[in-house]
Amino acid sequence: MQALMMNTQLMISSILNHAEYNFPDVEMVSVTVDNPRHRQNNKTFAKRCRQLANVLDSLGAEFGDRIGTLAWNDHRHMELYYAVSGSGMVCHTINPKLFPEQVTYIINHAEDKILFVDVLVMPLLEALKEHLSKVETIVVLTTKENMPETSLANVECYEELLAAQSDNYDWPQFDENTASGMCYTSGTTGNPKGVVYSHRSTVLHALGGALPDVTRASNLETSLPVVPMFHVNAWGAPYAALMVGMKLVLPGPKMADGETLCDLMNTEGVTFSSGVPTIWLALLDYLEANKKSVPSLSRVSVGGAACPRIIVERFREQHDCIVVQGWGMTETSPLGTVFSLKAGMEDFTTEQITDLQCLQGRGVFGIEMKIVDEEDETLPWDGVAFGALKVRGPWVASGYYGLSDVPGDEDCPVDEKGWFQTGDVAAITPEGFLKITDRTKDVIKSGGEWISSIDIENAAVNHPDIAEAAVIGRYHPKWTERPLLIVVLQPEKSISRDDVMEFLQDKLHKMARPDDVVFVDELPHTATGKISKIGLRKTFEDYQFPAA
Ligand code: AMP
């Protein structure tokens, strides 16, 4: 028997319509290159999105065309999110901080027809112009007065194009499984791979993300997404915020700038903010050094990399702010697991709660997860057993753009049984909290035993003189592989290898202690701010342990 319910398609444009009618006065505040504090409300935002849809038509963009963006977090990028997807095209966000060859590869692979770019990205495009054969038009996200000089052909000004268009536009209705967005991930081996989101996955992800135990998004909150809009749709904030009428504060290119973040938080009354650990360390250091506080901020969500305990403690002790750690991937839109306490944990000590915050959070409805051993046998949720983490759900990728989406194929990240293989290694506690212990390609297998590089790194960064730490596995004649700890010291600090080893003595099991410590001035980082293990392995290719 068929249900008698309307088969309304889940459309990104429906979020925009909802925000326009239900939260017309809610503000969106942005920092842009041409305006340090741009303000508009949802009513104006929706009107500009319709004008932008007409601009896309006028530039010859058609249903299904990929429209690339190389931009920071601001209102114009938000307009692109809604107008491009809403009119049936694919909003392809590109990370401008990637290596130029990767940017070229990604634009060409996706066959972007139009690029919308921030003024700051123009020098990069000038350098790449010979290689971007498919791009027909470049639109600079600025006003006429701020248009840069350029040798590029077919360059237009965003505000001029918008001003010339009417705000009459009816958002089309189509199949909810149509591609709405695209984001390439370089977190896999080989060339970056394109993850393709749909209207359905995006709307469901926003609904899941807004739940009380997830981001607790609401009309009463003000959110500052510091996670870039070019990285997994800023973790879904642009959609969840408009769905619930949450005020958005967008920091533009000033992402890692403690002073700008502090100022935005305090003047706009930010209650919730999201970003990777590096961002929070920068903010905490700025606040401490300048004796400043962020009283309105009650929660920060941390993801993309394991959150060091020190971040949880400093936010709590210095700013009365709760750290909410989450785990996810570009391929999972990214929401997978998020920290929140369960009933029965009300009496937990601060120490116990901190322990839980240092885990990766627990499952959100919509994501099923399991851990498996080398034979693909499911492991128990006992907090001890750890194995490859697999997930599935309506906002998890079923394949990569241009590669096979047949489960089990070499190019397909989904196994024969329909589970997405995350490449992460994890344990799950009986209460359902995920504990990422490593990435598959990063795990150190020493004498047949797995060693978590993350545990060693976390232990090392708790030393007050260590600024950053990374662990890689290196060849060892007896154990096959042993951990090598590579550290960057805090400015003007000097400690020895033995000091570090002594510090780790009671923090790690004997087998998990690194065999050596080397000091470097800086660690290589990927474009999204993570330590590049690939880069480190290359640098230390010929390294040999002293005793070996
Ligand atoms: P990306 O697709 O670039 O966002 O990277 C996703 C990967 O980042 C995951 O597969 C994990 O390896 C890592 N990751 C994300 N969140 C966390 C977290 N909270 N703790 C540890 N690793 C994380």
mmCIF file of N, CA, C and O in Angstrom, residues 64-149:
data_model
loop_
_atom_site.group_PDB
_atom_site.id
_atom_site.type_symbol
_atom_site.label_atom_id
_atom_site.label_comp_id
_atom_site.label_asym_id
_atom_site.label_seq_id
_atom_site.Cartn_x
_atom_site.Cartn_y
_atom_site.Cartn_z
ATOM 1 N N GLY A 64 22.619 21.938 -14.428
ATOM 2 C CA GLY A 64 23.683 20.931 -14.318
ATOM 3 C C GLY A 64 25.092 21.467 -14.510
ATOM 4 O O GLY A 64 26.061 20.769 -14.219
ATOM 5 N N ASP A 65 25.215 22.709 -15.017
ATOM 6 C CA ASP A 65 26.571 23.267 -15.194
ATOM 7 C C ASP A 65 27.253 23.432 -13.842
ATOM 8 O O ASP A 65 26.608 23.763 -12.846
ATOM 9 N N ARG A 66 28.566 23.220 -13.843
ATOM 10 C CA ARG A 66 29.329 23.456 -12.617
ATOM 11 C C ARG A 66 29.779 24.911 -12.584
ATOM 12 O O ARG A 66 30.362 25.424 -13.555
ATOM 13 N N ILE A 67 29.485 25.553 -11.453
ATOM 14 C CA ILE A 67 29.867 26.948 -11.246
ATOM 15 C C ILE A 67 30.859 26.959 -10.086
ATOM 16 O O ILE A 67 30.515 26.612 -8.958
ATOM 17 N N GLY A 68 32.110 27.328 -10.390
ATOM 18 C CA GLY A 68 33.146 27.272 -9.359
ATOM 19 C C GLY A 68 33.171 28.518 -8.491
ATOM 20 O O GLY A 68 32.868 29.631 -8.947
ATOM 21 N N THR A 69 33.514 28.354 -7.229
ATOM 22 C CA THR A 69 33.728 29.511 -6.350
ATOM 23 C C THR A 69 35.111 29.375 -5.716
ATOM 24 O O THR A 69 35.520 28.285 -5.316
ATOM 25 N N LEU A 70 35.831 30.483 -5.673
ATOM 26 C CA LEU A 70 37.109 30.545 -4.941
ATOM 27 C C LEU A 70 36.949 31.742 -4.023
ATOM 28 O O LEU A 70 37.228 32.884 -4.422
ATOM 29 N N ALA A 71 36.425 31.506 -2.846
ATOM 30 C CA ALA A 71 35.999 32.638 -2.019
ATOM 31 C C ALA A 71 36.032 32.290 -0.548
ATOM 32 O O ALA A 71 36.067 31.116 -0.164
ATOM 33 N N TRP A 72 35.977 33.343 0.277
ATOM 34 C CA TRP A 72 35.990 33.179 1.731
ATOM 35 C C TRP A 72 34.551 33.145 2.241
ATOM 36 O O TRP A 72 33.604 33.127 1.465
ATOM 37 N N ASN A 73 34.427 33.190 3.550
ATOM 38 C CA ASN A 73 33.082 33.145 4.143
ATOM 39 C C ASN A 73 32.497 34.555 4.166
ATOM 40 O O ASN A 73 32.887 35.393 5.000
ATOM 41 N N ASP A 74 31.575 34.828 3.268
ATOM 42 C CA ASP A 74 30.876 36.113 3.328
ATOM 43 C C ASP A 74 29.516 36.005 2.648
ATOM 44 O O ASP A 74 29.146 34.937 2.141
ATOM 45 N N HIS A 75 28.769 37.125 2.648
ATOM 46 C CA HIS A 75 27.390 37.071 2.141
ATOM 47 C C HIS A 75 27.325 36.738 0.653
ATOM 48 O O HIS A 75 26.392 36.091 0.199
ATOM 49 N N ARG A 76 28.336 37.161 -0.111
ATOM 50 C CA ARG A 76 28.288 36.872 -1.562
ATOM 51 C C ARG A 76 28.468 35.370 -1.805
ATOM 52 O O ARG A 76 27.822 34.800 -2.681
ATOM 53 N N HIS A 77 29.334 34.772 -1.021
ATOM 54 C CA HIS A 77 29.508 33.318 -1.166
ATOM 55 C C HIS A 77 28.207 32.609 -0.768
ATOM 56 O O HIS A 77 27.799 31.621 -1.398
ATOM 57 N N MET A 78 27.546 33.130 0.261
ATOM 58 C CA MET A 78 26.250 32.574 0.674
ATOM 59 C C MET A 78 25.250 32.677 -0.491
ATOM 60 O O MET A 78 24.487 31.748 -0.763
ATOM 61 N N GLU A 79 25.254 33.833 -1.169
ATOM 62 C CA GLU A 79 24.323 34.022 -2.286
ATOM 63 C C GLU A 79 24.589 32.992 -3.385
ATOM 64 O O GLU A 79 23.659 32.437 -3.981
ATOM 65 N N LEU A 80 25.869 32.721 -3.618
ATOM 66 C CA LEU A 80 26.204 31.710 -4.621
ATOM 67 C C LEU A 80 25.701 30.330 -4.197
ATOM 68 O O LEU A 80 25.168 29.572 -5.027
ATOM 69 N N TYR A 81 25.876 30.002 -2.916
ATOM 70 C CA TYR A 81 25.395 28.705 -2.425
ATOM 71 C C TYR A 81 23.927 28.502 -2.816
ATOM 72 O O TYR A 81 23.536 27.438 -3.284
ATOM 73 N N TYR A 82 23.120 29.519 -2.569
ATOM 74 C CA TYR A 82 21.677 29.353 -2.772
ATOM 75 C C TYR A 82 21.264 29.563 -4.234
ATOM 76 O O TYR A 82 20.443 28.804 -4.753
ATOM 77 N N ALA A 83 21.835 30.580 -4.890
ATOM 78 C CA ALA A 83 21.374 30.865 -6.258
ATOM 79 C C ALA A 83 21.833 29.789 -7.240
ATOM 80 O O ALA A 83 21.069 29.368 -8.111
ATOM 81 N N VAL A 84 23.063 29.340 -7.095
ATOM 82 C CA VAL A 84 23.584 28.337 -8.036
ATOM 83 C C VAL A 84 22.805 27.036 -7.867
ATOM 84 O O VAL A 84 22.229 26.497 -8.828
ATOM 85 N N SER A 85 22.733 26.520 -6.639
ATOM 86 C CA SER A 85 22.040 25.250 -6.423
ATOM 87 C C SER A 85 20.549 25.417 -6.681
ATOM 88 O O SER A 85 19.911 24.560 -7.306
ATOM 89 N N GLY A 86 20.000 26.517 -6.204
ATOM 90 C CA GLY A 86 18.549 26.735 -6.324
ATOM 91 C C GLY A 86 18.084 26.752 -7.758
ATOM 92 O O GLY A 86 16.956 26.348 -8.061
ATOM 93 N N SER A 87 18.951 27.206 -8.672
ATOM 94 C CA SER A 87 18.520 27.269 -10.065
ATOM 95 C C SER A 87 18.921 26.016 -10.845
ATOM 96 O O SER A 87 18.792 25.984 -12.067
ATOM 97 N N GLY A 88 19.426 25.004 -10.128
ATOM 98 C CA GLY A 88 19.661 23.712 -10.789
ATOM 99 C C GLY A 88 21.082 23.495 -11.256
ATOM 100 O O GLY A 88 21.385 22.511 -11.930
ATOM 101 N N MET A 89 21.968 24.427 -10.903
ATOM 102 C CA MET A 89 23.378 24.246 -11.254
ATOM 103 C C MET A 89 24.126 23.706 -10.036
ATOM 104 O O MET A 89 23.555 23.579 -8.964
ATOM 105 N N VAL A 90 25.411 23.425 -10.237
ATOM 106 C CA VAL A 90 26.176 22.780 -9.172
ATOM 107 C C VAL A 90 27.193 23.772 -8.605
ATOM 108 O O VAL A 90 28.056 24.257 -9.335
ATOM 109 N N CYS A 91 27.045 24.067 -7.328
ATOM 110 C CA CYS A 91 27.942 25.028 -6.676
ATOM 111 C C CYS A 91 29.216 24.302 -6.265
ATOM 112 O O CYS A 91 29.219 23.513 -5.319
ATOM 113 N N HIS A 92 30.268 24.564 -7.012
ATOM 114 C CA HIS A 92 31.529 23.842 -6.806
ATOM 115 C C HIS A 92 32.504 24.736 -6.033
ATOM 116 O O HIS A 92 33.121 25.638 -6.608
ATOM 117 N N THR A 93 32.610 24.494 -4.740
ATOM 118 C CA THR A 93 33.492 25.317 -3.903
ATOM 119 C C THR A 93 34.927 24.799 -4.010
ATOM 120 O O THR A 93 35.171 23.598 -3.894
ATOM 121 N N ILE A 94 35.855 25.727 -4.216
ATOM 122 C CA ILE A 94 37.259 25.328 -4.413
ATOM 123 C C ILE A 94 38.124 26.042 -3.376
ATOM 124 O O ILE A 94 37.957 27.245 -3.139
ATOM 125 N N ASN A 95 39.027 25.312 -2.803
ATOM 126 C CA ASN A 95 39.914 25.859 -1.781
ATOM 127 C C ASN A 95 41.044 26.650 -2.440
ATOM 128 O O ASN A 95 41.916 26.063 -3.085
ATOM 129 N N PRO A 96 41.064 27.987 -2.301
ATOM 130 C CA PRO A 96 42.111 28.768 -2.980
ATOM 131 C C PRO A 96 43.495 28.551 -2.392
ATOM 132 O O PRO A 96 44.483 28.979 -2.987
ATOM 133 N N LYS A 97 43.570 27.895 -1.242
ATOM 134 C CA LYS A 97 44.886 27.712 -0.612
ATOM 135 C C LYS A 97 45.587 26.425 -1.046
ATOM 136 O O LYS A 97 46.687 26.137 -0.608
ATOM 137 N N LEU A 98 44.917 25.658 -1.902
ATOM 138 C CA LEU A 98 45.568 24.440 -2.407
ATOM 139 C C LEU A 98 46.745 24.832 -3.304
ATOM 140 O O LEU A 98 46.835 25.972 -3.773
ATOM 141 N N PHE A 99 47.613 23.864 -3.583
ATOM 142 C CA PHE A 99 48.692 24.123 -4.527
ATOM 143 C C PHE A 99 48.062 24.493 -5.879
ATOM 144 O O PHE A 99 47.033 23.913 -6.258
ATOM 145 N N PRO A 100 48.673 25.449 -6.622
ATOM 146 C CA PRO A 100 48.091 25.871 -7.904
ATOM 147 C C PRO A 100 47.794 24.701 -8.842
ATOM 148 O O PRO A 100 46.772 24.703 -9.539
ATOM 149 N N GLU A 101 48.671 23.695 -8.859
ATOM 150 C CA GLU A 101 48.417 22.554 -9.764
ATOM 151 C C GLU A 101 47.130 21.828 -9.365
ATOM 152 O O GLU A 101 46.407 21.316 -10.229
ATOM 153 N N GLN A 102 46.868 21.782 -8.072
ATOM 154 C CA GLN A 102 45.641 21.107 -7.626
ATOM 155 C C GLN A 102 44.410 21.929 -8.007
ATOM 156 O O GLN A 102 43.400 21.380 -8.432
ATOM 157 N N VAL A 103 44.522 23.258 -7.863
ATOM 158 C CA VAL A 103 43.394 24.128 -8.228
ATOM 159 C C VAL A 103 43.083 23.933 -9.716
ATOM 160 O O VAL A 103 41.922 23.763 -10.113
ATOM 161 N N THR A 104 44.131 23.927 -10.542
ATOM 162 C CA THR A 104 43.949 23.728 -11.982
ATOM 163 C C THR A 104 43.272 22.383 -12.242
ATOM 164 O O THR A 104 42.300 22.287 -12.999
ATOM 165 N N TYR A 105 43.812 21.350 -11.603
ATOM 166 C CA TYR A 105 43.262 20.001 -11.814
ATOM 167 C C TYR A 105 41.772 19.982 -11.469
ATOM 168 O O TYR A 105 40.944 19.463 -12.225
ATOM 169 N N ILE A 106 41.438 20.568 -10.328
ATOM 170 C CA ILE A 106 40.058 20.507 -9.835
ATOM 171 C C ILE A 106 39.103 21.274 -10.757
ATOM 172 O O ILE A 106 38.030 20.780 -11.108
ATOM 173 N N ILE A 107 39.511 22.487 -11.175
ATOM 174 C CA ILE A 107 38.638 23.299 -12.043
ATOM 175 C C ILE A 107 38.419 22.565 -13.375
ATOM 176 O O ILE A 107 37.292 22.489 -13.886
ATOM 177 N N ASN A 108 39.483 22.001 -13.912
ATOM 178 C CA ASN A 108 39.368 21.311 -15.202
ATOM 179 C C ASN A 108 38.607 20.003 -15.080
ATOM 180 O O ASN A 108 37.804 19.655 -15.947
ATOM 181 N N HIS A 109 38.845 19.279 -13.999
ATOM 182 C CA HIS A 109 38.178 17.988 -13.830
ATOM 183 C C HIS A 109 36.667 18.184 -13.690
ATOM 184 O O HIS A 109 35.872 17.442 -14.257
ATOM 185 N N ALA A 110 36.282 19.218 -12.943
ATOM 186 C CA ALA A 110 34.845 19.481 -12.739
ATOM 187 C C ALA A 110 34.235 20.186 -13.963
ATOM 188 O O ALA A 110 33.021 20.294 -14.075
ATOM 189 N N GLU A 111 35.089 20.683 -14.869
ATOM 190 C CA GLU A 111 34.663 21.435 -16.058
ATOM 191 C C GLU A 111 33.807 22.639 -15.668
ATOM 192 O O GLU A 111 32.707 22.844 -16.190
ATOM 193 N N ASP A 112 34.345 23.429 -14.743
ATOM 194 C CA ASP A 112 33.632 24.629 -14.313
ATOM 195 C C ASP A 112 33.452 25.593 -15.485
ATOM 196 O O ASP A 112 34.409 25.887 -16.200
ATOM 197 N N LYS A 113 32.217 26.104 -15.643
ATOM 198 C CA LYS A 113 31.932 26.987 -16.773
ATOM 199 C C LYS A 113 32.163 28.449 -16.392
ATOM 200 O O LYS A 113 32.653 29.247 -17.186
ATOM 201 N N ILE A 114 31.771 28.798 -15.171
ATOM 202 C CA ILE A 114 31.958 30.163 -14.672
ATOM 203 C C ILE A 114 32.672 30.045 -13.330
ATOM 204 O O ILE A 114 32.399 29.134 -12.548
ATOM 205 N N LEU A 115 33.575 30.998 -13.068
ATOM 206 C CA LEU A 115 34.213 31.046 -11.748
ATOM 207 C C LEU A 115 33.822 32.350 -11.068
ATOM 208 O O LEU A 115 33.901 33.425 -11.680
ATOM 209 N N PHE A 116 33.411 32.262 -9.819
ATOM 210 C CA PHE A 116 33.152 33.443 -8.997
ATOM 211 C C PHE A 116 34.293 33.511 -7.987
ATOM 212 O O PHE A 116 34.455 32.583 -7.186
ATOM 213 N N VAL A 117 35.068 34.601 -8.038
ATOM 214 C CA VAL A 117 36.300 34.606 -7.236
ATOM 215 C C VAL A 117 36.452 35.874 -6.412
ATOM 216 O O VAL A 117 36.049 36.963 -6.817
ATOM 217 N N ASP A 118 37.041 35.697 -5.261
ATOM 218 C CA ASP A 118 37.364 36.816 -4.399
ATOM 219 C C ASP A 118 38.502 37.626 -5.040
ATOM 220 O O ASP A 118 39.340 37.060 -5.751
ATOM 221 N N VAL A 119 38.547 38.925 -4.740
ATOM 222 C CA VAL A 119 39.610 39.780 -5.285
ATOM 223 C C VAL A 119 40.988 39.198 -4.961
ATOM 224 O O VAL A 119 41.894 39.195 -5.798
ATOM 225 N N LEU A 120 41.129 38.673 -3.746
ATOM 226 C CA LEU A 120 42.433 38.168 -3.302
ATOM 227 C C LEU A 120 42.906 36.949 -4.097
ATOM 228 O O LEU A 120 44.074 36.594 -4.057
ATOM 229 N N VAL A 121 41.974 36.319 -4.806
ATOM 230 C CA VAL A 121 42.319 35.097 -5.541
ATOM 231 C C VAL A 121 42.754 35.416 -6.979
ATOM 232 O O VAL A 121 43.276 34.566 -7.688
ATOM 233 N N MET A 122 42.562 36.674 -7.398
ATOM 234 C CA MET A 122 42.861 37.025 -8.791
ATOM 235 C C MET A 122 44.316 36.741 -9.198
ATOM 236 O O MET A 122 44.554 36.222 -10.291
ATOM 237 N N PRO A 123 45.310 37.042 -8.344
ATOM 238 C CA PRO A 123 46.697 36.720 -8.763
ATOM 239 C C PRO A 123 46.878 35.234 -9.052
ATOM 240 O O PRO A 123 47.580 34.866 -9.996
ATOM 241 N N LEU A 124 46.214 34.374 -8.285
ATOM 242 C CA LEU A 124 46.310 32.929 -8.521
ATOM 243 C C LEU A 124 45.736 32.601 -9.897
ATOM 244 O O LEU A 124 46.340 31.869 -10.692
ATOM 245 N N LEU A 125 44.575 33.174 -10.213
ATOM 246 C CA LEU A 125 43.956 32.878 -11.513
ATOM 247 C C LEU A 125 44.786 33.410 -12.672
ATOM 248 O O LEU A 125 44.872 32.787 -13.732
ATOM 249 N N GLU A 126 45.395 34.586 -12.463
ATOM 250 C CA GLU A 126 46.268 35.150 -13.517
ATOM 251 C C GLU A 126 47.362 34.131 -13.848
ATOM 252 O O GLU A 126 47.676 33.893 -15.006
ATOM 253 N N ALA A 127 47.909 33.517 -12.791
ATOM 254 C CA ALA A 127 49.003 32.558 -12.985
ATOM 255 C C ALA A 127 48.521 31.282 -13.665
ATOM 256 O O ALA A 127 49.296 30.597 -14.322
ATOM 257 N N LEU A 128 47.230 30.978 -13.508
ATOM 258 C CA LEU A 128 46.725 29.708 -14.050
ATOM 259 C C LEU A 128 46.037 29.842 -15.402
ATOM 260 O O LEU A 128 45.584 28.855 -15.966
ATOM 261 N N LYS A 129 45.938 31.098 -15.900
ATOM 262 C CA LYS A 129 45.004 31.341 -17.016
ATOM 263 C C LYS A 129 45.241 30.459 -18.242
ATOM 264 O O LYS A 129 44.293 30.073 -18.910
ATOM 265 N N GLU A 130 46.507 30.115 -18.517
ATOM 266 C CA GLU A 130 46.796 29.293 -19.701
ATOM 267 C C GLU A 130 46.146 27.910 -19.600
ATOM 268 O O GLU A 130 45.922 27.238 -20.585
ATOM 269 N N HIS A 131 45.885 27.499 -18.350
ATOM 270 C CA HIS A 131 45.479 26.102 -18.144
ATOM 271 C C HIS A 131 43.979 25.911 -17.976
ATOM 272 O O HIS A 131 43.506 24.791 -17.875
ATOM 273 N N LEU A 132 43.228 27.028 -17.904
ATOM 274 C CA LEU A 132 41.796 26.888 -17.599
ATOM 275 C C LEU A 132 40.971 27.017 -18.880
ATOM 276 O O LEU A 132 40.271 28.003 -19.102
ATOM 277 N N SER A 133 41.049 25.988 -19.703
ATOM 278 C CA SER A 133 40.460 26.080 -21.046
ATOM 279 C C SER A 133 38.938 26.104 -21.050
ATOM 280 O O SER A 133 38.313 26.685 -21.936
ATOM 281 N N LYS A 134 38.297 25.494 -20.056
ATOM 282 C CA LYS A 134 36.827 25.362 -20.083
ATOM 283 C C LYS A 134 36.088 26.562 -19.476
ATOM 284 O O LYS A 134 34.899 26.720 -19.649
ATOM 285 N N VAL A 135 36.830 27.386 -18.722
ATOM 286 C CA VAL A 135 36.166 28.498 -18.020
ATOM 287 C C VAL A 135 35.812 29.596 -19.024
ATOM 288 O O VAL A 135 36.665 30.098 -19.737
ATOM 289 N N GLU A 136 34.509 29.969 -19.063
ATOM 290 C CA GLU A 136 34.074 30.983 -20.025
ATOM 291 C C GLU A 136 34.084 32.392 -19.428
ATOM 292 O O GLU A 136 34.357 33.367 -20.109
ATOM 293 N N THR A 137 33.731 32.500 -18.152
ATOM 294 C CA THR A 137 33.618 33.824 -17.525
ATOM 295 C C THR A 137 34.169 33.776 -16.104
ATOM 296 O O THR A 137 33.991 32.779 -15.401
ATOM 297 N N ILE A 138 34.811 34.869 -15.712
ATOM 298 C CA ILE A 138 35.265 35.003 -14.317
ATOM 299 C C ILE A 138 34.542 36.205 -13.721
ATOM 300 O O ILE A 138 34.577 37.309 -14.291
ATOM 301 N N VAL A 139 33.871 35.992 -12.617
ATOM 302 C CA VAL A 139 33.155 37.088 -11.962
ATOM 303 C C VAL A 139 33.866 37.393 -10.647
ATOM 304 O O VAL A 139 34.053 36.500 -9.808
ATOM 305 N N VAL A 140 34.273 38.668 -10.484
ATOM 306 C CA VAL A 140 35.002 39.043 -9.268
ATOM 307 C C VAL A 140 33.994 39.505 -8.218
ATOM 308 O O VAL A 140 33.142 40.368 -8.488
ATOM 309 N N LEU A 141 34.107 38.930 -7.046
ATOM 310 C CA LEU A 141 33.124 39.166 -5.989
ATOM 311 C C LEU A 141 33.410 40.491 -5.278
ATOM 312 O O LEU A 141 33.907 40.537 -4.150
ATOM 313 N N THR A 142 33.088 41.585 -5.984
ATOM 314 C CA THR A 142 33.320 42.910 -5.405
ATOM 315 C C THR A 142 32.489 43.980 -6.112
ATOM 316 O O THR A 142 31.675 43.657 -6.984
ATOM 317 N N THR A 143 32.718 45.199 -5.697
ATOM 318 C CA THR A 143 32.011 46.335 -6.298
ATOM 319 C C THR A 143 32.843 46.896 -7.457
ATOM 320 O O THR A 143 34.039 46.586 -7.582
ATOM 321 N N LYS A 144 32.213 47.789 -8.225
ATOM 322 C CA LYS A 144 32.898 48.370 -9.388
ATOM 323 C C LYS A 144 34.182 49.101 -8.960
ATOM 324 O O LYS A 144 35.234 48.957 -9.573
ATOM 325 N N GLU A 145 34.083 49.865 -7.857
ATOM 326 C CA GLU A 145 35.238 50.661 -7.389
ATOM 327 C C GLU A 145 36.415 49.781 -7.007
ATOM 328 O O GLU A 145 37.564 50.199 -7.068
ATOM 329 N N ASN A 146 36.127 48.564 -6.581
ATOM 330 C CA ASN A 146 37.209 47.698 -6.087
ATOM 331 C C ASN A 146 37.668 46.654 -7.096
ATOM 332 O O ASN A 146 38.426 45.742 -6.738
ATOM 333 N N MET A 147 37.206 46.798 -8.347
ATOM 334 C CA MET A 147 37.631 45.821 -9.357
ATOM 335 C C MET A 147 39.131 45.938 -9.607
ATOM 336 O O MET A 147 39.662 47.027 -9.799
ATOM 337 N N PRO A 148 39.841 44.797 -9.568
ATOM 338 C CA PRO A 148 41.296 44.853 -9.781
ATOM 339 C C PRO A 148 41.645 44.960 -11.265
ATOM 340 O O PRO A 148 40.848 44.589 -12.127
ATOM 341 N N GLU A 149 42.839 45.475 -11.529
ATOM 342 C CA GLU A 149 43.393 45.436 -12.882
ATOM 343 C C GLU A 149 43.667 43.977 -13.196
ATOM 344 O O GLU A 149 44.118 43.230 -12.325
#
